[in-house]
Short mmCIF file of N, CA and C in Angstrom, two decimals:
data_model
loop_
_atom_site.label_atom_id
_atom_site.label_comp_id
_atom_site.label_asym_id
_atom_site.label_seq_id
_atom_site.Cartn_x
_atom_site.Cartn_y
_atom_site.Cartn_z
N GLN A 1 0.73 -1.17 0.08
CA GLN A 1 0.02 0.00 0.04
C GLN A 1 0.91 1.30 -0.03
N VAL A 2 0.48 2.07 -0.79
CA VAL A 2 1.25 3.35 -0.93
C VAL A 2 0.80 4.24 0.34
N GLN A 3 1.74 4.75 1.04
CA GLN A 3 1.62 5.63 2.24
C GLN A 3 2.44 6.94 2.01
N LEU A 4 1.77 8.06 2.42
CA LEU A 4 2.43 9.30 2.31
C LEU A 4 2.50 9.86 3.72
N VAL A 5 3.67 10.04 4.34
CA VAL A 5 3.79 10.52 5.62
C VAL A 5 4.37 11.85 5.79
N GLU A 6 3.64 12.89 6.39
CA GLU A 6 4.10 14.16 6.52
C GLU A 6 4.61 14.47 7.83
N SER A 7 5.68 15.60 7.92
CA SER A 7 6.12 15.97 9.04
C SER A 7 6.51 17.45 8.76
N GLY A 8 6.91 18.25 10.07
CA GLY A 8 7.50 19.55 9.81
C GLY A 8 6.65 20.70 10.23
N GLY A 9 5.28 20.49 10.31
CA GLY A 9 4.45 21.39 10.75
C GLY A 9 4.65 21.87 12.04
N GLY A 10 3.87 23.01 12.49
CA GLY A 10 4.08 23.55 13.91
C GLY A 10 3.81 24.92 13.90
N LEU A 11 4.10 25.72 14.89
CA LEU A 11 3.82 27.02 15.17
C LEU A 11 4.86 27.98 14.89
N VAL A 12 4.81 28.86 14.13
CA VAL A 12 5.85 29.91 13.70
C VAL A 12 5.41 31.29 13.67
N GLN A 13 6.20 32.19 13.90
CA GLN A 13 6.03 33.63 13.95
C GLN A 13 5.76 34.07 12.47
N PRO A 14 5.02 35.13 12.28
CA PRO A 14 5.04 35.78 11.09
C PRO A 14 6.36 36.22 10.43
N GLY A 15 6.70 35.93 9.23
CA GLY A 15 7.90 36.09 8.67
C GLY A 15 9.03 35.03 8.81
N GLY A 16 8.61 33.91 9.60
CA GLY A 16 9.29 32.93 9.85
C GLY A 16 9.35 31.83 8.75
N SER A 17 10.07 30.70 9.00
CA SER A 17 10.01 29.55 8.06
C SER A 17 9.85 28.17 8.52
N LEU A 18 9.37 27.45 7.68
CA LEU A 18 9.16 25.99 8.15
C LEU A 18 9.44 25.09 6.83
N ARG A 19 9.92 23.99 7.09
CA ARG A 19 10.03 22.99 6.04
C ARG A 19 9.20 21.81 6.20
N LEU A 20 8.27 21.59 5.44
CA LEU A 20 7.36 20.25 5.47
C LEU A 20 7.92 19.16 4.60
N SER A 21 7.87 17.98 5.20
CA SER A 21 8.29 16.79 4.51
C SER A 21 7.34 15.86 4.17
N CYS A 22 7.50 15.25 3.11
CA CYS A 22 6.43 14.22 2.77
C CYS A 22 7.38 12.90 2.23
N ALA A 23 7.33 11.87 3.22
CA ALA A 23 8.01 10.60 2.74
C ALA A 23 7.12 9.71 2.15
N ALA A 24 7.41 9.06 1.13
CA ALA A 24 6.56 8.11 0.41
C ALA A 24 7.21 6.64 0.75
N SER A 25 6.37 5.61 0.89
CA SER A 25 6.63 4.34 1.16
C SER A 25 5.60 3.53 0.34
N GLY A 26 6.02 2.19 -0.16
CA GLY A 26 5.24 1.39 -0.80
C GLY A 26 4.79 1.96 -2.16
N PHE A 27 5.62 2.81 -2.74
CA PHE A 27 5.40 3.59 -3.97
C PHE A 27 5.88 2.78 -5.13
N THR A 28 5.19 1.55 -5.45
CA THR A 28 5.65 0.87 -6.48
C THR A 28 5.02 1.15 -7.88
N LEU A 29 4.03 2.05 -7.78
CA LEU A 29 3.51 2.71 -9.17
C LEU A 29 3.84 4.09 -9.33
N ASN A 30 4.08 4.42 -10.45
CA ASN A 30 4.65 5.83 -10.75
C ASN A 30 3.48 6.88 -10.48
N TYR A 31 3.74 7.95 -9.80
CA TYR A 31 2.98 9.11 -9.80
C TYR A 31 3.30 10.01 -11.03
N TYR A 32 2.36 10.63 -11.44
CA TYR A 32 2.70 11.62 -12.44
C TYR A 32 2.51 13.13 -11.98
N VAL A 33 1.90 13.21 -10.83
CA VAL A 33 1.80 14.48 -10.12
C VAL A 33 1.95 14.40 -8.77
N ILE A 34 2.73 15.15 -7.98
CA ILE A 34 2.90 15.17 -6.55
C ILE A 34 2.95 16.44 -6.02
N GLY A 35 2.41 16.79 -4.90
CA GLY A 35 2.51 18.17 -4.47
C GLY A 35 1.79 18.26 -3.06
N TRP A 36 1.54 19.56 -2.90
CA TRP A 36 0.89 20.06 -1.57
C TRP A 36 -0.43 20.83 -1.66
N PHE A 37 -1.40 20.47 -0.93
CA PHE A 37 -2.55 21.11 -0.69
C PHE A 37 -2.57 21.82 0.74
N ARG A 38 -3.59 22.66 0.90
CA ARG A 38 -3.87 23.04 2.26
C ARG A 38 -5.42 23.49 2.32
N GLN A 39 -5.79 23.43 3.62
CA GLN A 39 -7.09 23.91 3.95
C GLN A 39 -7.18 24.57 5.19
N ALA A 40 -7.58 25.87 4.95
CA ALA A 40 -7.73 26.70 6.23
C ALA A 40 -9.21 26.64 6.80
N PRO A 41 -9.43 26.83 8.10
CA PRO A 41 -10.86 27.07 8.39
C PRO A 41 -11.78 27.90 7.64
N GLY A 42 -12.84 27.45 7.32
CA GLY A 42 -13.73 28.18 6.49
C GLY A 42 -13.46 28.38 5.03
N LYS A 43 -12.40 27.66 4.57
CA LYS A 43 -12.07 27.71 3.27
C LYS A 43 -12.02 26.34 2.46
N GLU A 44 -12.09 26.52 1.25
CA GLU A 44 -12.01 25.04 0.47
C GLU A 44 -10.49 24.83 0.30
N ARG A 45 -10.37 23.40 0.26
CA ARG A 45 -8.89 22.99 0.05
C ARG A 45 -8.31 23.51 -1.38
N GLU A 46 -7.12 24.00 -1.30
CA GLU A 46 -6.59 24.60 -2.49
C GLU A 46 -5.11 24.04 -2.66
N GLY A 47 -4.77 23.84 -3.98
CA GLY A 47 -3.51 23.57 -4.48
C GLY A 47 -2.49 24.66 -4.05
N VAL A 48 -1.31 24.18 -3.51
CA VAL A 48 -0.31 25.13 -3.13
C VAL A 48 0.84 24.91 -3.99
N SER A 49 1.55 23.80 -4.23
CA SER A 49 2.52 23.65 -5.03
C SER A 49 2.49 22.18 -5.50
N CYS A 50 3.02 21.92 -6.83
CA CYS A 50 2.95 20.49 -7.25
C CYS A 50 4.28 20.51 -8.31
N ILE A 51 4.66 19.20 -8.62
CA ILE A 51 5.60 18.98 -9.50
C ILE A 51 5.33 17.77 -10.26
N SER A 52 5.64 17.80 -11.46
CA SER A 52 5.25 16.65 -12.60
C SER A 52 6.57 15.65 -12.50
N ARG A 53 6.27 14.43 -12.66
CA ARG A 53 7.25 13.34 -12.87
C ARG A 53 7.98 13.53 -14.07
N SER A 54 7.24 13.69 -15.13
CA SER A 54 7.81 13.67 -16.38
C SER A 54 8.91 14.53 -16.81
N ASP A 55 8.57 15.83 -16.55
CA ASP A 55 9.60 16.92 -16.76
C ASP A 55 10.03 17.76 -15.58
N GLY A 56 9.60 17.53 -14.54
CA GLY A 56 9.96 18.29 -13.32
C GLY A 56 9.41 19.65 -13.20
N SER A 57 8.47 19.93 -14.14
CA SER A 57 7.67 21.28 -14.16
C SER A 57 7.00 21.46 -12.87
N THR A 58 6.94 22.69 -12.37
CA THR A 58 6.41 23.07 -10.97
C THR A 58 5.20 24.08 -11.12
N TYR A 59 4.41 24.00 -10.21
CA TYR A 59 3.31 24.88 -10.05
C TYR A 59 3.39 25.51 -8.72
N TYR A 60 3.09 26.81 -8.74
CA TYR A 60 2.76 27.47 -7.34
C TYR A 60 1.71 28.32 -7.44
N ALA A 61 0.78 28.20 -6.45
CA ALA A 61 -0.35 29.19 -6.29
C ALA A 61 0.15 30.52 -6.27
N ASN A 62 -0.59 31.62 -6.79
CA ASN A 62 -0.14 32.86 -6.79
C ASN A 62 0.13 33.38 -5.28
N SER A 63 -0.66 32.97 -4.31
CA SER A 63 -0.49 33.44 -2.95
C SER A 63 0.89 32.99 -2.37
N VAL A 64 1.56 32.07 -2.82
CA VAL A 64 2.76 31.45 -2.11
C VAL A 64 3.93 31.70 -3.19
N LYS A 65 3.74 32.16 -4.26
CA LYS A 65 4.87 32.22 -5.42
C LYS A 65 5.81 33.13 -4.92
N GLY A 66 7.25 32.79 -4.85
CA GLY A 66 8.14 33.59 -4.53
C GLY A 66 8.56 33.36 -2.89
N ARG A 67 7.73 32.62 -2.28
CA ARG A 67 7.92 32.38 -0.77
C ARG A 67 8.15 31.00 -0.61
N PHE A 68 7.54 29.99 -1.28
CA PHE A 68 7.67 28.66 -1.06
C PHE A 68 8.42 28.02 -2.15
N THR A 69 9.00 26.87 -2.00
CA THR A 69 9.78 26.07 -2.91
C THR A 69 9.59 24.65 -2.68
N ILE A 70 9.22 24.05 -3.76
CA ILE A 70 8.94 22.57 -3.63
C ILE A 70 10.21 21.90 -4.23
N SER A 71 10.64 20.78 -3.65
CA SER A 71 11.65 19.93 -4.03
C SER A 71 11.67 18.44 -3.60
N ARG A 72 12.59 17.85 -4.23
CA ARG A 72 12.58 16.37 -3.96
C ARG A 72 14.10 15.91 -3.61
N ASP A 73 14.04 14.89 -2.80
CA ASP A 73 15.22 14.07 -2.65
C ASP A 73 15.01 12.68 -3.03
N ASN A 74 15.33 12.41 -4.19
CA ASN A 74 15.12 11.07 -4.71
C ASN A 74 15.73 9.93 -3.90
N ALA A 75 16.84 10.08 -3.33
CA ALA A 75 17.58 9.01 -2.66
C ALA A 75 16.79 8.67 -1.36
N LYS A 76 16.16 9.73 -0.79
CA LYS A 76 15.32 9.51 0.44
C LYS A 76 13.78 9.35 0.14
N ASN A 77 13.53 9.39 -1.23
CA ASN A 77 11.99 9.29 -1.51
C ASN A 77 11.16 10.22 -0.68
N THR A 78 11.67 11.25 -0.72
CA THR A 78 10.98 12.41 0.01
C THR A 78 10.77 13.68 -0.64
N MET A 79 9.67 14.29 -0.44
CA MET A 79 9.54 15.60 -1.06
C MET A 79 9.36 16.70 0.02
N TYR A 80 9.79 17.78 -0.15
CA TYR A 80 9.77 18.99 0.67
C TYR A 80 9.00 20.33 0.18
N LEU A 81 8.44 20.92 1.22
CA LEU A 81 8.06 22.31 0.80
C LEU A 81 8.71 23.21 1.88
N GLN A 82 9.54 24.03 1.30
CA GLN A 82 10.28 25.14 2.03
C GLN A 82 9.30 26.36 2.04
N MET A 83 9.04 26.68 3.25
CA MET A 83 8.02 27.82 3.35
C MET A 83 8.79 29.04 4.03
N ASN A 84 8.88 30.09 3.40
CA ASN A 84 9.58 31.23 3.75
C ASN A 84 8.73 32.43 3.97
N SER A 85 9.04 33.37 4.75
CA SER A 85 8.07 34.62 4.84
C SER A 85 6.76 34.24 5.08
N LEU A 86 6.60 33.47 6.05
CA LEU A 86 5.14 33.08 6.34
C LEU A 86 4.30 34.15 6.91
N LYS A 87 2.96 34.19 6.57
CA LYS A 87 1.98 35.04 6.81
C LYS A 87 0.85 34.40 7.63
N PHE A 88 0.00 35.12 8.31
CA PHE A 88 -1.11 34.72 9.00
C PHE A 88 -1.90 33.83 8.07
N GLU A 89 -2.00 34.23 6.75
CA GLU A 89 -3.01 33.59 5.86
C GLU A 89 -2.40 32.28 5.48
N ASP A 90 -1.25 31.89 5.77
CA ASP A 90 -0.63 30.57 5.46
C ASP A 90 -1.20 29.42 6.49
N THR A 91 -1.69 29.94 7.55
CA THR A 91 -2.23 28.99 8.47
C THR A 91 -3.27 28.07 7.93
N ALA A 92 -3.11 26.79 8.06
CA ALA A 92 -3.86 25.61 7.51
C ALA A 92 -3.32 24.38 7.71
N VAL A 93 -4.13 23.42 7.58
CA VAL A 93 -3.71 21.91 7.57
C VAL A 93 -3.07 21.79 6.09
N TYR A 94 -1.86 21.34 6.03
CA TYR A 94 -1.07 21.04 4.81
C TYR A 94 -1.03 19.51 4.47
N TYR A 95 -1.45 19.05 3.36
CA TYR A 95 -1.69 17.85 2.86
C TYR A 95 -0.71 17.44 1.77
N CYS A 96 0.00 16.40 1.76
CA CYS A 96 0.85 15.84 0.61
C CYS A 96 -0.14 15.03 -0.14
N LYS A 97 -0.13 15.01 -1.40
CA LYS A 97 -0.94 14.32 -2.35
C LYS A 97 -0.04 13.79 -3.61
N ALA A 98 -0.31 12.61 -3.94
CA ALA A 98 0.28 12.02 -5.19
C ALA A 98 -0.94 11.44 -6.01
N ARG A 99 -0.91 11.72 -7.32
CA ARG A 99 -1.77 11.09 -8.17
C ARG A 99 -1.09 10.05 -8.92
N VAL A 100 -1.74 8.82 -9.15
CA VAL A 100 -1.26 7.62 -9.65
C VAL A 100 -2.08 7.36 -10.75
N ALA A 101 -1.61 7.10 -12.01
CA ALA A 101 -2.41 6.80 -13.28
C ALA A 101 -3.02 5.44 -13.02
N GLY A 102 -4.35 5.35 -13.48
CA GLY A 102 -5.05 4.17 -13.35
C GLY A 102 -6.50 4.34 -14.06
N ASP A 103 -7.38 3.33 -13.87
CA ASP A 103 -8.67 3.55 -14.45
C ASP A 103 -9.74 3.09 -13.36
N PRO A 104 -10.00 4.26 -12.57
CA PRO A 104 -9.62 5.69 -12.88
C PRO A 104 -8.27 5.87 -12.15
N ASP A 105 -7.84 7.09 -12.19
CA ASP A 105 -6.74 7.64 -11.45
C ASP A 105 -6.98 7.59 -9.95
N VAL A 106 -5.91 7.43 -9.23
CA VAL A 106 -6.06 7.22 -7.74
C VAL A 106 -5.29 8.34 -7.07
N ASP A 107 -5.87 9.02 -6.26
CA ASP A 107 -5.11 9.94 -5.43
C ASP A 107 -4.70 9.41 -4.05
N TYR A 108 -3.53 9.54 -3.58
CA TYR A 108 -2.95 9.02 -2.22
C TYR A 108 -2.77 10.55 -1.52
N TRP A 109 -3.20 10.60 -0.23
CA TRP A 109 -3.15 11.55 0.47
C TRP A 109 -2.30 11.31 1.83
N GLY A 110 -1.56 12.30 2.29
CA GLY A 110 -0.94 12.27 3.67
C GLY A 110 -2.12 12.62 4.74
N GLN A 111 -1.67 12.41 5.96
CA GLN A 111 -2.66 12.65 7.03
C GLN A 111 -2.87 14.16 7.29
N GLY A 112 -1.95 14.97 6.82
CA GLY A 112 -1.93 16.35 7.06
C GLY A 112 -1.16 16.74 8.39
N THR A 113 -0.60 17.93 8.17
CA THR A 113 0.20 18.44 9.23
C THR A 113 -0.17 19.91 9.45
N GLN A 114 -0.48 20.24 10.57
CA GLN A 114 -0.86 21.63 10.96
C GLN A 114 0.32 22.71 10.89
N VAL A 115 -0.10 23.84 10.24
CA VAL A 115 0.94 24.95 10.18
C VAL A 115 0.24 26.11 10.80
N THR A 116 0.64 26.73 11.91
CA THR A 116 -0.09 27.92 12.40
C THR A 116 0.93 29.08 12.59
N VAL A 117 0.58 30.16 11.80
CA VAL A 117 1.38 31.37 11.78
C VAL A 117 0.78 32.27 12.85
N SER A 118 1.37 32.56 13.78
CA SER A 118 0.78 33.53 14.86
C SER A 118 1.91 34.20 15.69
N SER A 119 1.65 35.43 15.98
CA SER A 119 2.54 36.23 16.71
C SER A 119 2.38 36.04 18.30
#
């Protein structure tokens, strides 16, 4: 079974930084998109950043572009989201997600990790 295990969330002051990690195990099927979503109280879940397997192209939501960076460590089978210059608006539960091709496609989600930006 594919599992995505997240870590790195916590409490941080505005302007601070956090690095989220997503470690994949049992990943015998190739994903074609992997990335991060978040959901804040009272808001719908939104895509934050993702990266494609085929060409490594990246996507960033406008709200985080220039502040967040997505990366991978293939040797550790781990994906990261480096979050800098954090704002109150970044407070949310952050989820790792991988989409695997199939009929139909299957999405695998991490358990979520809480990020709280507060003074």
